[in-house]
Coordinates of C-alpha atoms and ligand atoms in Angstrom, one line a residue:
X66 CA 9.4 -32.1 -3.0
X67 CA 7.5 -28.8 -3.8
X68 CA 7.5 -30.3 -7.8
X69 CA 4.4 -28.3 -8.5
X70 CA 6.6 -24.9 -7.6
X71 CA 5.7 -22.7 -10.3
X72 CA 7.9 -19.8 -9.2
X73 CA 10.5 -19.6 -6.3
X74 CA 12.1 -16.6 -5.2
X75 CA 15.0 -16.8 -3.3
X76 CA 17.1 -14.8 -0.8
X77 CA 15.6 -11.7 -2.4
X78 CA 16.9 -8.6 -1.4
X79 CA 16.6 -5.2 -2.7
X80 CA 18.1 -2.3 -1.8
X81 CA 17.3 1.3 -3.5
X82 CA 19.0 5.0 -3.0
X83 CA 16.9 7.2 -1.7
X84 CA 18.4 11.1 -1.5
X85 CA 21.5 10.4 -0.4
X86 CA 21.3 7.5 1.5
X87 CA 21.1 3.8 0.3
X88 CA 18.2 2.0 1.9
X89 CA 17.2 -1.9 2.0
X90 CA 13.7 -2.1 0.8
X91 CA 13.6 -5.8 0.5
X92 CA 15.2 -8.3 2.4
X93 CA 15.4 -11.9 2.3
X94 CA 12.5 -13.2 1.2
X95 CA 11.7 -16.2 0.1
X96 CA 8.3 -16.9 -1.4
X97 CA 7.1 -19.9 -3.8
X98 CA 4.1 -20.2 -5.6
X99 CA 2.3 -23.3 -6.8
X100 CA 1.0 -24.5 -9.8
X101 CA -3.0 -23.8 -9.3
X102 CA -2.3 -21.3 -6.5
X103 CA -4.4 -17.9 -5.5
X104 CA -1.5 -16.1 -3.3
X105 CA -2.5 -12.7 -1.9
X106 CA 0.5 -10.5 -1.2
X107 CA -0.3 -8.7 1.9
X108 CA 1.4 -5.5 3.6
X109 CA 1.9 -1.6 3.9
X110 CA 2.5 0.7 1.6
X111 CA 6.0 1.1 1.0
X112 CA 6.8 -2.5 1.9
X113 CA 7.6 -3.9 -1.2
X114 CA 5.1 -5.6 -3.2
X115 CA 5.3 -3.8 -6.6
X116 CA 9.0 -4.4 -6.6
X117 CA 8.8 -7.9 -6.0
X118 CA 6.1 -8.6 -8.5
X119 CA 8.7 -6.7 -10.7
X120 CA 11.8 -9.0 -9.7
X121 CA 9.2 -12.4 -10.0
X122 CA 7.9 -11.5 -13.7
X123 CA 11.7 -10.4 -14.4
X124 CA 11.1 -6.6 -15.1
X125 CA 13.8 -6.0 -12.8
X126 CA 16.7 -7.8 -11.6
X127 CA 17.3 -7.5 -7.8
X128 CA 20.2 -7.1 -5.6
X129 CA 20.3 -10.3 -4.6
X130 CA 18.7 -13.4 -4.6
X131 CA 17.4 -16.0 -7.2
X132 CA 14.1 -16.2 -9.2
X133 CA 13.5 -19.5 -10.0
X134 CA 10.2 -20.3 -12.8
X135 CA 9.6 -24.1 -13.6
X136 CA 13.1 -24.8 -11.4
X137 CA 15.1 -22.8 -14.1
X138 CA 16.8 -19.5 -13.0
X139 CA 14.6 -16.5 -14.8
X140 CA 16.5 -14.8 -17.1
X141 CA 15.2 -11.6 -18.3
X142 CA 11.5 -10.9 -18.4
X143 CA 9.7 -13.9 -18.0
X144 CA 7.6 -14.8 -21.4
X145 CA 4.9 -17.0 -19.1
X146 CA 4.0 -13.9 -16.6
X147 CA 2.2 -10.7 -17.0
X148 CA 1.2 -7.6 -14.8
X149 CA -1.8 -6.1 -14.4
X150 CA -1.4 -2.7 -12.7
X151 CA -3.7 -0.3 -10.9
X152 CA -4.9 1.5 -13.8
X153 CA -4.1 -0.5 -17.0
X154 CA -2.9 2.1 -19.8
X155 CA -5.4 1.4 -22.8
X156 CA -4.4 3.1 -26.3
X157 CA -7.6 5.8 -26.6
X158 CA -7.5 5.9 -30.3
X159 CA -8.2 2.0 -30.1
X160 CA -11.3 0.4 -29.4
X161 CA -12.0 -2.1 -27.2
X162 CA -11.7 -5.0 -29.5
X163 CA -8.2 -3.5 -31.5
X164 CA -6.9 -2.4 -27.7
X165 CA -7.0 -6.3 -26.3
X166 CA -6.0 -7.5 -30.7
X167 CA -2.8 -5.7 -30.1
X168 CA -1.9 -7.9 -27.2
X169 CA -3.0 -11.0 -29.6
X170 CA -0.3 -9.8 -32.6
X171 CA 3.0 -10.9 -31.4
X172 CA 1.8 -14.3 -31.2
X173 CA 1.7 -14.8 -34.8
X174 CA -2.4 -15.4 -35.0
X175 CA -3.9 -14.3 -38.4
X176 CA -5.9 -11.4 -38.4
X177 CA -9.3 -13.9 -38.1
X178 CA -8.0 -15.7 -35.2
X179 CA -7.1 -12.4 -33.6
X180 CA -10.7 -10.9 -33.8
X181 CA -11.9 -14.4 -32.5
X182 CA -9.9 -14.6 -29.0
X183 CA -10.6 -11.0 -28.5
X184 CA -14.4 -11.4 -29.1
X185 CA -13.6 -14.9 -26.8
X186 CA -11.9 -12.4 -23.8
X187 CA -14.1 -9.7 -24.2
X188 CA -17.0 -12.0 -23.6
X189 CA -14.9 -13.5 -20.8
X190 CA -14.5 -10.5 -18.5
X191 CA -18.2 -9.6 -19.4
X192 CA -17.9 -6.8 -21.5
X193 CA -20.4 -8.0 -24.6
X194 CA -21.8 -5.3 -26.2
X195 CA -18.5 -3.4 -25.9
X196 CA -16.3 -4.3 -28.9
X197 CA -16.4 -1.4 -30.7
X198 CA -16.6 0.9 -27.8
X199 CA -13.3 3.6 -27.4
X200 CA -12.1 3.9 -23.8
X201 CA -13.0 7.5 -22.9
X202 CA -16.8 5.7 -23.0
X203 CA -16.3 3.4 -21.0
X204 CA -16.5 3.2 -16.6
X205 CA -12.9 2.9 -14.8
X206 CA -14.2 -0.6 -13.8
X207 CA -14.8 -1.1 -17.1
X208 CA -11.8 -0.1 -18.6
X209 CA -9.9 -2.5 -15.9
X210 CA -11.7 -5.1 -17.4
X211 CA -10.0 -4.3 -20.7
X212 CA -7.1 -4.8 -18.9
X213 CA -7.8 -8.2 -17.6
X214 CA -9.2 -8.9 -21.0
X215 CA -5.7 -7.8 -22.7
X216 CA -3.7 -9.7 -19.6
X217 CA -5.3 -13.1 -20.6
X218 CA -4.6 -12.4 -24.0
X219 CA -1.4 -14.0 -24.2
X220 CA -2.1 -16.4 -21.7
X221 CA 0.0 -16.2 -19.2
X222 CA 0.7 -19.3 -16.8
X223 CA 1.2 -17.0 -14.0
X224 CA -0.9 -13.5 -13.4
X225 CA 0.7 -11.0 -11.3
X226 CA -2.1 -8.3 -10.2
X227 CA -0.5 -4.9 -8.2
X228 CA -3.7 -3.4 -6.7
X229 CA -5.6 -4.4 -9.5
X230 CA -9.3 -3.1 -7.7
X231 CA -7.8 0.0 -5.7
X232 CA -8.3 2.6 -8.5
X233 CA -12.2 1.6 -8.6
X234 CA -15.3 2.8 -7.2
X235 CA -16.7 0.1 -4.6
X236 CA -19.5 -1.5 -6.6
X237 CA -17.1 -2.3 -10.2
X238 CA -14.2 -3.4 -7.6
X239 CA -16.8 -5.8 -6.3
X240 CA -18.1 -7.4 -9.5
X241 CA -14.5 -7.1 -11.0
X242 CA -13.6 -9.3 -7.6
X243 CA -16.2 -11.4 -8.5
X244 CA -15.4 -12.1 -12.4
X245 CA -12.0 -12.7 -11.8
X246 CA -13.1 -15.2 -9.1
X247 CA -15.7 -16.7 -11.3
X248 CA -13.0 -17.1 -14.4
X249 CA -10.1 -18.5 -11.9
X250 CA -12.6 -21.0 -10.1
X251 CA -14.3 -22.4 -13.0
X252 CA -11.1 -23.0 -14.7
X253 CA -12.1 -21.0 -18.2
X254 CA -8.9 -19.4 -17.8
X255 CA -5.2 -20.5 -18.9
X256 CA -3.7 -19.1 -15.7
X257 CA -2.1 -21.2 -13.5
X258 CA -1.5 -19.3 -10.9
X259 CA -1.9 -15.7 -9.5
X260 CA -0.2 -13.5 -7.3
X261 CA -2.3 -10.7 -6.1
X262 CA -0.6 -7.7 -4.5
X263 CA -3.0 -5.6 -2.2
X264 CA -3.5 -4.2 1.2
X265 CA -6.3 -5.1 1.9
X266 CA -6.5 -7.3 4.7
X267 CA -10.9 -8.9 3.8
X268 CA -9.8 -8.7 -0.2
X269 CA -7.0 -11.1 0.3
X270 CA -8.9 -13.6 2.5
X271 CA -11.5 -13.1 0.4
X272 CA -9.7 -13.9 -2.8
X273 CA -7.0 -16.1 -2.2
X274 CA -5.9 -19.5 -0.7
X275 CA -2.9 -18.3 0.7
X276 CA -1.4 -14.4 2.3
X277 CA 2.3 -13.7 2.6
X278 CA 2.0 -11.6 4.8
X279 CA 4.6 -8.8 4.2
X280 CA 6.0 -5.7 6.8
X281 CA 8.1 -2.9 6.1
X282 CA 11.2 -1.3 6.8
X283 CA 13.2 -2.9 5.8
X284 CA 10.4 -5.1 3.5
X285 CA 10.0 -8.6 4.7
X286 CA 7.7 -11.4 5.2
X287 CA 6.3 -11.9 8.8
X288 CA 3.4 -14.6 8.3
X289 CA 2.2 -16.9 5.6
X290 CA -1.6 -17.9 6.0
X291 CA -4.1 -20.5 5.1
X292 CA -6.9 -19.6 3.6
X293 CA -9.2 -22.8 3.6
X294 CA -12.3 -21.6 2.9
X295 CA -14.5 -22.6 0.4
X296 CA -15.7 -20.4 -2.8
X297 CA -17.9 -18.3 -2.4
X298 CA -16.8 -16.4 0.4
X299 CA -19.5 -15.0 3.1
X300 CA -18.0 -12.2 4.9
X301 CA -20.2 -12.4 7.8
X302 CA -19.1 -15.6 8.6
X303 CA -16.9 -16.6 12.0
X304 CA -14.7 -18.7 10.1
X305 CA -14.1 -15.2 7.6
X306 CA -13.9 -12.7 10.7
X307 CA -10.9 -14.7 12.6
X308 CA -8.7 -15.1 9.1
X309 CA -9.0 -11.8 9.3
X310 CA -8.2 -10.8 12.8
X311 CA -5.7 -13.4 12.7
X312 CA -4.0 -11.8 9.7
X313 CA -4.5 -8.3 11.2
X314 CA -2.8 -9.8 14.6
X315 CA 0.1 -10.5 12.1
X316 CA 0.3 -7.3 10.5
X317 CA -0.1 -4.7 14.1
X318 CA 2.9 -5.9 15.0
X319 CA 3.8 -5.0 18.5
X320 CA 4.7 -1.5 19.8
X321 CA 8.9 -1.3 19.7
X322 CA 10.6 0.5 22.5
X323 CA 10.6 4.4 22.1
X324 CA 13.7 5.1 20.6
X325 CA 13.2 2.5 17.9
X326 CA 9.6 3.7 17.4
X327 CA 10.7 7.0 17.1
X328 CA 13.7 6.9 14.6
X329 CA 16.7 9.5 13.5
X330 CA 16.4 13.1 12.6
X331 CA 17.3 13.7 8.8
X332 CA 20.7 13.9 8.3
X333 CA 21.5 11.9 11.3
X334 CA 22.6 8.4 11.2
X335 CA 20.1 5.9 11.1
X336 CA 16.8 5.6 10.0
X337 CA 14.6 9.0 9.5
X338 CA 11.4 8.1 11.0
X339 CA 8.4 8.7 8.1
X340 CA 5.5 10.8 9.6
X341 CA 2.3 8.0 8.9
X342 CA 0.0 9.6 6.4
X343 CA -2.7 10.5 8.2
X344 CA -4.8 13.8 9.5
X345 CA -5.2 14.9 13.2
X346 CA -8.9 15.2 13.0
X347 CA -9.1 11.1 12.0
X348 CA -6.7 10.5 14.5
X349 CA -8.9 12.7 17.5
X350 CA -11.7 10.4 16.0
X351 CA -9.9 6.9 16.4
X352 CA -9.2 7.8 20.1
X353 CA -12.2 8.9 20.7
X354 CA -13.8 6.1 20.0
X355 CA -11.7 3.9 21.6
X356 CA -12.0 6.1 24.7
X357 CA -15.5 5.8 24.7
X358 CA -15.6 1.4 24.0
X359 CA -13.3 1.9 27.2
X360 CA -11.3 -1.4 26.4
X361 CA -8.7 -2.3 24.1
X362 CA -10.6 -1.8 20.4
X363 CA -10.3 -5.3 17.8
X364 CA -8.4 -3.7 14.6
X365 CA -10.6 -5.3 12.3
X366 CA -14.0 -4.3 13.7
X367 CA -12.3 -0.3 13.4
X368 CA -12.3 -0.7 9.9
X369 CA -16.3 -1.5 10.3
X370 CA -16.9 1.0 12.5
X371 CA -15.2 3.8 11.5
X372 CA -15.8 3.1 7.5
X373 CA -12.3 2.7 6.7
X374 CA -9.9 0.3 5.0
X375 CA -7.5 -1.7 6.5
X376 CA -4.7 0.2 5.1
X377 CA -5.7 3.4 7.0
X378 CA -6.8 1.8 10.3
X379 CA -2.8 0.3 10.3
X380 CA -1.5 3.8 9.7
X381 CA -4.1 5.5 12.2
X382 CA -2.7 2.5 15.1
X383 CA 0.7 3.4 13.6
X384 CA 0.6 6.8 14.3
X385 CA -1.0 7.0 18.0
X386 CA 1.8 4.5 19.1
X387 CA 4.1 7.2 17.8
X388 CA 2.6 9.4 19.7
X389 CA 2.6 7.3 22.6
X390 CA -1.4 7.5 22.4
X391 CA -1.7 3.9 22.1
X392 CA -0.4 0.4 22.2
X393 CA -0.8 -2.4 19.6
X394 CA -0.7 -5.8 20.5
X395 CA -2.3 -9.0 18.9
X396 CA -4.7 -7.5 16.5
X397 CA -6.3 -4.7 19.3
X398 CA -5.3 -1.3 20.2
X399 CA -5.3 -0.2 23.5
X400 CA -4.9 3.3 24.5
X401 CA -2.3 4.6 27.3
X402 CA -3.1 6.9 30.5
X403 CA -1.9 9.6 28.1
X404 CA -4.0 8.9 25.6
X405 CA -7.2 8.3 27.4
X406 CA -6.5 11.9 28.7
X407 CA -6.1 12.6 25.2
X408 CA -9.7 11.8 23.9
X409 CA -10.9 13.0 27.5
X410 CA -9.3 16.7 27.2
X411 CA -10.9 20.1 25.5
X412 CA -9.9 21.2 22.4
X413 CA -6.9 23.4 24.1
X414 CA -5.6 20.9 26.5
X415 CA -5.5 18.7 23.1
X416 CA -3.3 20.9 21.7
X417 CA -0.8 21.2 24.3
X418 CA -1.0 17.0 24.9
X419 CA -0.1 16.8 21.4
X420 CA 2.5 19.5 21.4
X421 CA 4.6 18.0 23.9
X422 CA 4.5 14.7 22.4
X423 CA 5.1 16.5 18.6
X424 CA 8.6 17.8 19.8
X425 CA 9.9 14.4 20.6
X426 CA 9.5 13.7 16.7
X427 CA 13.0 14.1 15.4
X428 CA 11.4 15.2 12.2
X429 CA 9.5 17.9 14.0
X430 CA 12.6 19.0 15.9
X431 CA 14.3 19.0 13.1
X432 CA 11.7 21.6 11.4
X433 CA 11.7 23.4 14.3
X434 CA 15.3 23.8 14.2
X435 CA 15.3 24.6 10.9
X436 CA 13.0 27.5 11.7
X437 CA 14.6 28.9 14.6
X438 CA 18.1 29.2 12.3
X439 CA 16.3 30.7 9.4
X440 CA 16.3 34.5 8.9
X441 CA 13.6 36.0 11.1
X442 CA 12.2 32.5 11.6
X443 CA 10.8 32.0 8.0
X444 CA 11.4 29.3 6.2
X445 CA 10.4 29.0 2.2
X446 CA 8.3 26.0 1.8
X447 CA 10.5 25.3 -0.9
X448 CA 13.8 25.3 0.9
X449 CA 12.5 23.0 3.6
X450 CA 11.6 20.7 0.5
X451 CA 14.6 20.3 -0.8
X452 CA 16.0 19.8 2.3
X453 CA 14.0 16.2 2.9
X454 CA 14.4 15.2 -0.5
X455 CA 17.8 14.7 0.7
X456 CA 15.8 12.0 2.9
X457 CA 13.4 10.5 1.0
X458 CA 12.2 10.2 -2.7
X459 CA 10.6 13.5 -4.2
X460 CA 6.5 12.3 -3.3
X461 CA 7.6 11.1 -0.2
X462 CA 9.4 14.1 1.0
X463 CA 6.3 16.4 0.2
X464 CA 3.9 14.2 2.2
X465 CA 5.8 14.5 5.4
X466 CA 6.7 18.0 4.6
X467 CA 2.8 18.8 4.6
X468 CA 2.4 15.8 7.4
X469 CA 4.6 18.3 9.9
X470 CA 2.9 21.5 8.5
X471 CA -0.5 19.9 9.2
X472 CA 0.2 18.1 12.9
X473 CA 2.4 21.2 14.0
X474 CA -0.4 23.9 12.9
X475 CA -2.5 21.6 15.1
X476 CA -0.2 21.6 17.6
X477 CA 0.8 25.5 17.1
X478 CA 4.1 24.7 17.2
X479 CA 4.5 26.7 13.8
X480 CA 2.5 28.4 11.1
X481 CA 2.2 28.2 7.5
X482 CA 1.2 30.9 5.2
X483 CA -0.8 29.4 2.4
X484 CA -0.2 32.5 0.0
X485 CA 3.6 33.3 0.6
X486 CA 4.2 29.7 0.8
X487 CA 6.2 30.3 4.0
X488 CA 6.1 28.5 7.2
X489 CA 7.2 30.6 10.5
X490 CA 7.3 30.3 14.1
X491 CA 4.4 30.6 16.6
X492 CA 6.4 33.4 18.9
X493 CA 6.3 31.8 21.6
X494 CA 7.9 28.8 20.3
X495 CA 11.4 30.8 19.3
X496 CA 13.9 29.4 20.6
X497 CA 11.8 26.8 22.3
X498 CA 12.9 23.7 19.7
X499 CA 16.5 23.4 21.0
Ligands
ADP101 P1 4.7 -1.2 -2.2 O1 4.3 -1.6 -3.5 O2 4.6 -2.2 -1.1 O3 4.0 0.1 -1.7 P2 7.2 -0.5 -3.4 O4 7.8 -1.8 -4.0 O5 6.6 0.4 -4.4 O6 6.3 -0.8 -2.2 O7 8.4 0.3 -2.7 C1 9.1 -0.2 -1.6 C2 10.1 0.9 -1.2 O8 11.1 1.1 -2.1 C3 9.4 2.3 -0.9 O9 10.1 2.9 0.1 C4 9.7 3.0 -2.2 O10 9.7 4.4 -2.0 C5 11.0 2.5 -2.6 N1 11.2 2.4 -4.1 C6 10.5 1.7 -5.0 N2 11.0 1.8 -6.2 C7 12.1 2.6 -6.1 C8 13.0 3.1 -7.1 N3 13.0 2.7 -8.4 N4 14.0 3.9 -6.6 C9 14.1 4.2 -5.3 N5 13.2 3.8 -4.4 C10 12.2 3.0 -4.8
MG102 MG1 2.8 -0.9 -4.8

């Protein structure tokens, strides 16, 4: 049974510190990949997909849980795997040629068989003409190819890509899609397998013949999907569009009852509910429009519609079911009364709509209180930073810092001076948090 396993992961759980609290970021998962295999890992940011393509290529060992490769328990980094990251790191003082050669030297080649399999790659991911070139002249799509090019270099039997398109412009992430494709279905390549991180929901049903599907908090997998369709992929067809709402339907989720949606305040027992990364103008928009369609809105056609990727459509649905603007069910967000009065009201009744439903935030009320204990209700930006990185990891903590600043200016629930790096109190909001 499962003989042609290439690598199994089992039990897999990882749990990190974040601040002062220790958090599970992984848990339980249990994912196998098969020889000849195109696997697209698929979920949120923050979910866990860069750690677990860490723990399967053994650059980190996790909590707990087994990685098995070939049946045998990996120990240490795994000789037969290798990663290609968002933005490969090329040496600048090397050429093209010398910077996918130095991948080529540990293997013991002589110099004349080095310069051979790098001319062999380079012509592979179709960069011919480019040999001598130095990085600074070439295009980020074409410096990824490098990448690729210096991946393949040693061979691997299984190809781990994190994101491997998301640092690109559109046009070289599309003909990068397309040469990997080309090199993986025609078989030129020694991979075996790949496991493709991304979060994009039409790139992974694009790509690959099967999506973990993966959720976070804690990190988990919630669906495993077929992708049997053959290559070359038309994105217009029906048999494309309902992978993809069917993947999206996975990946919604439903909307939890309020006091799970809404989390802890920091310091408080329990989970400290993130603020999702998004602005209140795109948000307005997003209601809007789904006010106006007047029926519950397909999550897959949004990211048409409103020229967005998946990613953000998922935090946008995220964040008006916090704000108990919306539902999510099956793929489709569906507004609530108060949200149809949202995307209905003026600019001021907007405010005040999205005021009252700020202050429920225990991250906002925790601001707020914050604020209304500080001397003459002024808070150094500073000070309220170092109070979340107590909550979450330094990035993190000055996203949702600037998150509340932004939603709560909106709101005018506060104020932020942009040249005193200060935020205060509206006045007619002291003494109003508590
Ligand atoms: P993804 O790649 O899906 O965005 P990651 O694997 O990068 O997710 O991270 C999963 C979670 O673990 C995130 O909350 C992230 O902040 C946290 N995390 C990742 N690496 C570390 C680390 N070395 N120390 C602490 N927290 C980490
Ligand atoms: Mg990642």
């Amino acid at each position: 049974m499962n003989d042609n396993a290439l690598v199994k992961l089992r039990q897999i759980t990882q749990t990190y510190r974040s601040g002062r609290k220790e958090f599970v970021a992984i848990r339980d998962v249990n994912i196998t990949v098969g020889e000849s295999e195109f696997v697209a890992l698929l979920g949120p940011s923050g979910c866990g997909k860069s750690t677990l393509l860490r723990i399967t290529t053994g650059l980190q060992k996790p909590t707990e849980g087994r990685v098995l490769y070939r049946g045998r328990p990996l120990d240490g980094v795994n000789p037969h795997a290798t990663i290609v990251f968002q933005t490969f790191a090329l040496f600048p003082w090397l050429t093209v040629r010398q910077n996918v050669e130095v991948a080529l030297k540990p293997r013991g080649f002589s110099p004349e068989q080095r310069a051979q399999r790098a001319e062999e790659l380079i012509s592979l991911v179709g960069l011919d003409g480019f040999e001598t070139a130095f990085p600074r002249e070439l295009s980020g799509g074409m410096r990824q190819k490098v990448g690729f090019a210096r991946a393949l270099a040693v061979a691997p039997e299984l190809l781990c890509l994190d994101e491997p398109f998301s640092a690109l412009d559109v046009l070289s992430a599309e003909s990068l899609r397309g040469e990997l494709l080309e090199m993986w279905t025609s078989g030129t390549m020694p991979t075996k397998a790949i496991l493709m991180v991304t979060h994009s929901i039409e790139e992974a049903v694009f790509m690959s013949d099967r999506i973990v599907v993966m959720d976070k908090e804690p990190g988990r997998v919630v669906a495993d999907v077929i992708v049997d369709l053959p290559h070359p992929r038309d994105r217009s067809s029906p048999r494309f569009a309902a992978l993809v709402d069917h993947a999206y339907a996975t990946l919604a989720g439903q909307t939890q009852p309020e006091h799970v949606e809404i989390g802890t305040a920091p310091g408080q027992p329990g989970r400290t509910r993130a603020l999702p990364n998004v602005p209140v103008d795109v948000l307005e928009t997003l209601l809007e429009y789904v006010a106006d369609l007047g029926k519950p809105a397909d999550l897959f056609r949004l990211t048409e519609a409103l020229h967005i990727d998946s990613d953000y459509v998922l935090r946008l649905s995220e964040a008006a079911e916090l704000l108990g603007f919306a539902t999510v069910a099956q793929g489709d967000i569906d507004l609530t009364p108060l949200g149809e009065a949202f995307a209905e009201a003026r600019i001021v009744a907007r405010r005040e709509i999205f005021a009252t439903r700020l202050r429920r935030l225990p991250l906002i009320q925790w601001l707020l209180g914050l604020l209304n204990a500080a001397n003459d209700r002024r808070l150094e930006y500073d000070v309220a930073l170092k109070a979340l990185e107590l909550e979450f990891p330094p990035d993190e903590a000055e996203r949702q810092l600037d998150l509340a600043i932004e939603w709560g200016r909106y709101a005018e629930l506060l104020q932020y001076d942009d040249d005193g790096e200060v935020l205060y109190l509206e006045s007619d909001q002291i003494g109003a948090s508590r």
